[in-house]
Amino acid sequence: MKKIPPIMAVCFWGITAAISLTGCAFGTERINYNTDMPKICEQQLKDCFGEEAILSDGVEKEERFFNEFERTDVITHYTEWELTYENAAGQEGSFLFNNRIGRKPVQEHLEDSLERYFCDLTRQYYQQQFFEQAVAKIPGCMEDKSVVYFQPYRLFSMPDVPETTIMFDERLHYSLSENIYFPQLQYDAVFRDFPYILNMYFYVGYQSAEETERIKQRREIELSIREVIDEMARYTGNTLNATASVTMMDERGAVDGFSLAVLNGTVYEKGRGTEFEIALHENFFGPIDD
C-alpha cells in the first residue's frame, strides 16, 4: 500500500491549502485562503457601491468541522471584510464578503456574494412588508413552515423546448454586478430592473374533515393571497413577478394544494410551468429568436 505523506500543500486560484495528516484513519486538513479580494475586485465593488463606500480592514476568521467521510478535522482560515454605504433611504447599508472562493474565479465568487446579499435584502423587505401580513390573515397558516424567497429566474434547458436553450444562454451570461447600484436600490423596481422573482410558500392546516368545508377554506385562502398579490402589484407599479404555492395539511401530512403564478402584477391564467417561465424570461430579456 502506498503511504500518504504526512504533509501535502495544494495551491489553486491563489489559495494555499496545507493538509497535515496524522495516522492512517484520522488527520487534520488546514485550508488557508489568502486572496486579496478588495484589491482584485476593487472596480467591481466601486461599480456596485460607489466611490463613497467605506471598506473595513480584513478580519481573520477560522472555521472548524469534522469531515465524516474523510475522517478528518478541517480547519479553514480566511479573511472577512465589511463594506458600508448609504442606501436609498439614507440609512447605512452593510455588505459582508470573504475570500473563501474554493475553486471559483475571484470575480465569480464576489458575484455570488453580491447576489446573495441582494436576494436577502429584497426577501427581508417583502417578507416584513407583505408576506407576514398574508400569513397572519390566513386561518390555520403555519408560520414556522411558510417561507418566501427572492430568486433569479430558473436556469434550465429542455431538449424538446428550443426556447429554453436560448433562455439558458441569456440568463447564464447576465451579470448582476454589471447592472446593480446598491445606493440607489429601490425595492418597488426590482422586478422591472432585474431578472428575479418572488416565490411564496404557504403551509395551511385544514380546519375540517368535510370536503365541502375544505373547498370553502381553499377558496378563502386563494382570496387572501390574491389580495396580497394585488397589494404588491400596486406597490411595484404592476411589475410584480411571483409565484404562490399553497400546501394543505391534515393529520396525514400534505394532502393537496394549489399554486398561482403572477406576471407583471397579473395572475397568469396558464399557471406555473414552462410557458410561464418563457413568458417571464421574454418579459425581461425580450422576444426569443430561435
Short mmCIF file of C-alpha atoms in Angstrom, two decimals:
data_model
loop_
_atom_site.label_atom_id
_atom_site.label_comp_id
_atom_site.label_asym_id
_atom_site.label_seq_id
_atom_site.Cartn_x
_atom_site.Cartn_y
_atom_site.Cartn_z
CA MET A 1 0.00 0.00 0.00
CA LYS A 2 1.29 3.43 -0.93
CA LYS A 3 1.90 5.59 2.13
CA ILE A 4 0.31 9.02 2.38
CA PRO A 5 2.95 11.67 3.08
CA PRO A 6 2.45 13.50 6.40
CA ILE A 7 2.12 16.95 4.82
CA MET A 8 0.73 17.99 1.44
CA ALA A 9 0.42 21.52 0.07
CA VAL A 10 -2.00 22.38 -2.72
CA CYS A 11 -2.26 25.76 -4.46
CA PHE A 12 -5.06 26.87 -6.83
CA TRP A 13 -6.70 30.18 -7.73
CA GLY A 14 -4.47 31.99 -5.28
CA ILE A 15 -5.40 29.64 -2.42
CA THR A 16 -2.93 27.75 -0.30
CA ALA A 17 -4.31 24.57 1.24
CA ALA A 18 -1.95 22.90 3.68
CA ILE A 19 -3.04 19.40 4.67
CA SER A 20 -1.45 17.72 7.68
CA LEU A 21 -2.25 14.06 8.27
CA THR A 22 -1.56 12.04 11.39
CA GLY A 23 -2.11 8.29 11.47
CA CYS A 24 -4.00 6.17 8.93
CA ALA A 25 -7.61 6.83 9.97
CA PHE A 26 -7.55 10.35 11.32
CA GLY A 27 -5.93 13.60 10.24
CA THR A 28 -6.19 17.35 10.12
CA GLU A 29 -6.70 19.38 6.96
CA ARG A 30 -5.78 23.05 7.13
CA ILE A 31 -7.03 25.36 4.40
CA ASN A 32 -5.73 28.93 4.20
CA TYR A 33 -7.35 31.44 1.85
CA ASN A 34 -5.02 34.34 1.05
CA THR A 35 -6.70 36.10 -1.87
CA ASP A 36 -6.80 39.91 -1.55
CA MET A 37 -10.44 40.28 -2.62
CA PRO A 38 -10.75 44.10 -2.21
CA LYS A 39 -7.69 44.72 -4.37
CA ILE A 40 -8.59 42.28 -7.14
CA CYS A 41 -12.28 43.29 -7.18
CA GLU A 42 -11.82 47.00 -6.46
CA GLN A 43 -13.58 48.22 -9.59
CA GLN A 44 -16.40 45.69 -9.23
CA LEU A 45 -17.05 46.92 -5.68
CA LYS A 46 -16.95 50.58 -6.72
CA ASP A 47 -19.39 49.94 -9.55
CA CYS A 48 -21.84 48.30 -7.15
CA PHE A 49 -21.46 50.53 -4.07
CA GLY A 50 -19.91 53.80 -5.26
CA GLU A 51 -16.74 55.73 -4.52
CA GLU A 52 -18.02 56.84 -1.10
CA ALA A 53 -18.37 53.33 0.30
CA ILE A 54 -16.09 52.56 3.25
CA LEU A 55 -14.17 49.31 3.41
CA SER A 56 -13.07 47.88 6.76
CA ASP A 57 -9.77 46.20 7.47
CA GLY A 58 -9.94 42.49 6.93
CA VAL A 59 -10.77 40.32 9.94
CA GLU A 60 -9.14 36.91 10.14
CA LYS A 61 -11.66 34.11 10.68
CA GLU A 62 -11.43 30.42 11.50
CA GLU A 63 -13.95 27.66 10.96
CA ARG A 64 -13.69 24.04 12.08
CA PHE A 65 -15.72 20.95 11.26
CA PHE A 66 -15.22 17.20 11.13
CA ASN A 67 -15.40 15.53 7.72
CA GLU A 68 -17.11 12.23 8.48
CA PHE A 69 -16.38 10.75 5.05
CA GLU A 70 -12.66 11.50 5.16
CA ARG A 71 -12.42 11.11 8.96
CA THR A 72 -10.57 14.40 9.02
CA ASP A 73 -10.72 17.59 11.08
CA VAL A 74 -10.96 20.51 8.67
CA ILE A 75 -9.66 23.89 9.86
CA THR A 76 -10.28 26.79 7.50
CA HIS A 77 -8.65 30.21 7.79
CA TYR A 78 -10.00 33.08 5.70
CA THR A 79 -10.49 36.86 5.75
CA GLU A 80 -13.79 38.74 6.01
CA TRP A 81 -14.39 42.39 5.06
CA GLU A 82 -17.31 44.76 5.70
CA LEU A 83 -18.24 47.44 3.20
CA THR A 84 -20.61 50.17 4.41
CA TYR A 85 -22.55 52.62 2.26
CA GLU A 86 -25.63 54.86 2.39
CA ASN A 87 -28.70 53.27 0.84
CA ALA A 88 -31.58 54.96 -0.97
CA ALA A 89 -33.43 55.50 2.33
CA GLY A 90 -30.47 57.42 3.76
CA GLN A 91 -29.61 54.55 6.11
CA GLU A 92 -26.35 52.67 6.46
CA GLY A 93 -26.09 49.50 4.44
CA SER A 94 -23.55 46.82 5.22
CA PHE A 95 -22.16 44.20 2.84
CA LEU A 96 -20.05 41.39 4.28
CA PHE A 97 -17.85 39.31 1.99
CA ASN A 98 -14.92 36.96 2.35
CA ASN A 99 -12.24 35.24 0.32
CA ARG A 100 -13.40 31.64 0.75
CA ILE A 101 -13.51 31.24 -3.00
CA GLY A 102 -12.95 27.50 -3.26
CA ARG A 103 -12.12 26.65 -6.86
CA LYS A 104 -14.10 29.54 -8.33
CA PRO A 105 -12.51 32.55 -10.04
CA VAL A 106 -12.35 35.53 -7.70
CA GLN A 107 -14.85 37.70 -9.61
CA GLU A 108 -17.34 34.85 -9.82
CA HIS A 109 -17.13 34.33 -6.06
CA LEU A 110 -17.85 38.02 -5.46
CA GLU A 111 -20.72 37.91 -7.97
CA ASP A 112 -22.29 35.07 -5.97
CA SER A 113 -21.83 37.03 -2.73
CA LEU A 114 -23.46 40.12 -4.24
CA GLU A 115 -26.40 38.07 -5.48
CA ARG A 116 -26.97 36.51 -2.05
CA TYR A 117 -26.83 39.95 -0.47
CA PHE A 118 -29.29 41.40 -2.99
CA CYS A 119 -31.69 38.46 -2.59
CA ASP A 120 -31.53 38.62 1.21
CA LEU A 121 -32.21 42.37 1.27
CA THR A 122 -35.19 42.08 -1.04
CA ARG A 123 -36.60 38.96 0.60
CA GLN A 124 -36.47 40.60 4.02
CA TYR A 125 -38.25 43.67 2.71
CA TYR A 126 -41.13 41.78 1.07
CA GLN A 127 -41.40 39.38 3.97
CA GLN A 128 -41.79 42.19 6.50
CA GLN A 129 -43.99 44.44 4.37
CA PHE A 130 -46.32 41.87 2.76
CA PHE A 131 -45.70 38.17 3.42
CA GLU A 132 -46.03 38.20 7.19
CA GLN A 133 -49.36 40.05 6.93
CA ALA A 134 -50.59 37.49 4.41
CA VAL A 135 -49.66 34.62 6.73
CA ALA A 136 -51.47 36.32 9.62
CA LYS A 137 -54.68 36.69 7.58
CA ILE A 138 -54.92 33.02 6.61
CA PRO A 139 -56.60 30.87 9.30
CA GLY A 140 -54.56 27.78 10.04
CA CYS A 141 -51.48 29.06 8.24
CA MET A 142 -48.31 27.54 9.72
CA GLU A 143 -45.98 30.46 10.32
CA ASP A 144 -42.98 28.27 11.12
CA LYS A 145 -43.25 26.40 7.80
CA SER A 146 -44.35 29.19 5.45
CA VAL A 147 -41.44 30.92 3.71
CA VAL A 148 -40.69 33.42 0.96
CA TYR A 149 -37.69 33.60 -1.37
CA PHE A 150 -36.43 36.20 -3.82
CA GLN A 151 -34.53 34.36 -6.54
CA PRO A 152 -33.15 34.67 -10.08
CA TYR A 153 -35.18 33.18 -12.91
CA ARG A 154 -34.91 29.40 -13.08
CA LEU A 155 -31.89 28.22 -15.08
CA PHE A 156 -32.80 25.16 -17.16
CA SER A 157 -32.73 23.76 -20.69
CA MET A 158 -35.10 21.20 -22.22
CA PRO A 159 -34.13 19.43 -25.49
CA ASP A 160 -37.75 19.37 -26.71
CA VAL A 161 -38.27 23.10 -25.99
CA PRO A 162 -35.70 25.05 -28.08
CA GLU A 163 -36.59 28.36 -26.45
CA THR A 164 -35.12 27.13 -23.17
CA THR A 165 -31.66 26.75 -24.71
CA ILE A 166 -31.66 30.43 -25.64
CA MET A 167 -33.06 31.33 -22.23
CA PHE A 168 -30.31 29.34 -20.55
CA ASP A 169 -27.58 31.14 -22.51
CA GLU A 170 -29.01 34.63 -21.97
CA ARG A 171 -29.57 34.01 -18.27
CA LEU A 172 -26.13 32.44 -17.80
CA HIS A 173 -24.40 35.50 -19.25
CA TYR A 174 -26.39 38.02 -17.21
CA SER A 175 -24.26 39.75 -14.56
CA LEU A 176 -25.95 41.32 -11.56
CA SER A 177 -22.82 43.28 -10.61
CA GLU A 178 -22.86 44.97 -14.02
CA ASN A 179 -26.44 46.13 -13.55
CA ILE A 180 -26.93 47.00 -9.87
CA TYR A 181 -26.01 50.06 -7.82
CA PHE A 182 -26.91 49.40 -4.19
CA PRO A 183 -27.01 53.05 -3.00
CA GLN A 184 -29.95 53.62 -5.35
CA LEU A 185 -31.70 50.26 -4.96
CA GLN A 186 -35.50 50.68 -4.89
CA TYR A 187 -37.49 47.64 -3.80
CA ASP A 188 -40.55 48.61 -5.83
CA ALA A 189 -38.46 48.41 -9.02
CA VAL A 190 -36.58 45.13 -8.51
CA PHE A 191 -38.88 43.12 -10.80
CA ARG A 192 -38.59 45.70 -13.55
CA ASP A 193 -34.84 46.17 -13.27
CA PHE A 194 -33.59 42.63 -12.58
CA PRO A 195 -34.49 39.10 -13.80
CA TYR A 196 -35.65 37.92 -10.37
CA ILE A 197 -38.89 36.54 -8.98
CA LEU A 198 -40.62 36.33 -5.59
CA ASN A 199 -41.59 32.78 -4.59
CA MET A 200 -44.00 32.39 -1.67
CA TYR A 201 -44.77 29.08 0.04
CA PHE A 202 -47.73 28.75 2.40
CA TYR A 203 -48.47 25.70 4.56
CA VAL A 204 -52.01 25.64 5.92
CA GLY A 205 -53.79 23.16 8.19
CA TYR A 206 -57.28 22.06 7.22
CA GLN A 207 -59.85 23.10 9.81
CA SER A 208 -62.40 20.44 8.87
CA ALA A 209 -62.51 16.89 7.55
CA GLU A 210 -65.55 17.66 5.38
CA GLU A 211 -64.69 18.18 1.71
CA THR A 212 -67.25 20.97 1.25
CA GLU A 213 -65.64 22.89 4.12
CA ARG A 214 -62.19 22.23 2.73
CA ILE A 215 -63.19 23.60 -0.67
CA LYS A 216 -64.54 26.69 1.06
CA GLN A 217 -61.30 27.09 3.06
CA ARG A 218 -59.16 26.80 -0.09
CA ARG A 219 -61.24 29.49 -1.79
CA GLU A 220 -60.82 31.80 1.21
CA ILE A 221 -57.08 31.21 1.20
CA GLU A 222 -56.82 31.96 -2.50
CA LEU A 223 -58.81 35.16 -1.99
CA SER A 224 -56.42 36.27 0.76
CA ILE A 225 -53.38 35.51 -1.39
CA ARG A 226 -54.84 37.35 -4.37
CA GLU A 227 -55.39 40.36 -2.10
CA VAL A 228 -51.73 40.46 -1.08
CA ILE A 229 -50.71 39.94 -4.72
CA ASP A 230 -52.86 42.93 -5.71
CA GLU A 231 -51.25 44.97 -2.92
CA MET A 232 -47.75 44.09 -4.08
CA ALA A 233 -48.72 44.71 -7.70
CA ARG A 234 -49.82 48.26 -6.84
CA TYR A 235 -46.63 48.85 -4.86
CA THR A 236 -44.45 47.72 -7.77
CA GLY A 237 -46.36 49.62 -10.45
CA ASN A 238 -47.66 46.34 -11.87
CA THR A 239 -44.20 44.88 -12.42
CA LEU A 240 -44.54 42.12 -9.80
CA ASN A 241 -43.39 38.68 -10.94
CA ALA A 242 -44.14 35.99 -8.38
CA THR A 243 -45.48 32.57 -7.54
CA ALA A 244 -47.56 31.48 -4.57
CA SER A 245 -47.72 27.81 -3.63
CA VAL A 246 -50.15 26.53 -1.01
CA THR A 247 -49.77 23.12 0.63
CA MET A 248 -52.79 21.92 2.58
CA MET A 249 -52.09 19.75 5.62
CA ASP A 250 -54.05 17.46 7.91
CA GLU A 251 -53.13 14.69 10.34
CA ARG A 252 -51.71 12.64 7.44
CA GLY A 253 -49.37 15.43 6.37
CA ALA A 254 -49.55 17.19 3.00
CA VAL A 255 -52.74 16.14 1.20
CA ASP A 256 -53.30 18.66 -1.59
CA GLY A 257 -52.81 22.29 -2.57
CA PHE A 258 -52.73 24.81 -5.38
CA SER A 259 -50.50 27.49 -6.85
CA LEU A 260 -50.68 30.85 -8.58
CA ALA A 261 -48.25 32.48 -11.00
CA VAL A 262 -48.01 36.25 -11.44
CA LEU A 263 -46.60 38.12 -14.42
CA ASN A 264 -46.45 41.92 -14.40
CA GLY A 265 -48.79 42.07 -11.42
CA THR A 266 -51.49 39.91 -13.03
CA VAL A 267 -52.29 36.28 -12.30
CA TYR A 268 -51.02 34.19 -15.22
CA GLU A 269 -54.04 32.10 -16.14
CA LYS A 270 -52.00 29.20 -17.60
CA GLY A 271 -50.42 28.73 -14.20
CA ARG A 272 -46.90 27.71 -13.34
CA GLY A 273 -44.91 25.71 -15.84
CA THR A 274 -42.67 26.05 -18.87
CA GLU A 275 -44.99 28.53 -20.62
CA PHE A 276 -44.84 30.81 -17.61
CA GLU A 277 -41.03 30.52 -17.45
CA ILE A 278 -40.78 31.50 -21.13
CA ALA A 279 -43.19 34.41 -20.69
CA LEU A 280 -41.27 35.55 -17.62
CA HIS A 281 -37.96 35.43 -19.49
CA GLU A 282 -39.29 37.31 -22.52
CA ASN A 283 -40.83 39.92 -20.25
CA PHE A 284 -37.33 40.93 -19.15
CA PHE A 285 -34.93 39.89 -21.93
CA GLY A 286 -37.24 40.46 -24.89
CA PRO A 287 -38.65 38.09 -27.54
CA ILE A 288 -36.80 34.81 -28.02
CA ASP A 289 -35.48 34.41 -31.56
CA ASP A 290 -35.00 30.71 -32.20
#
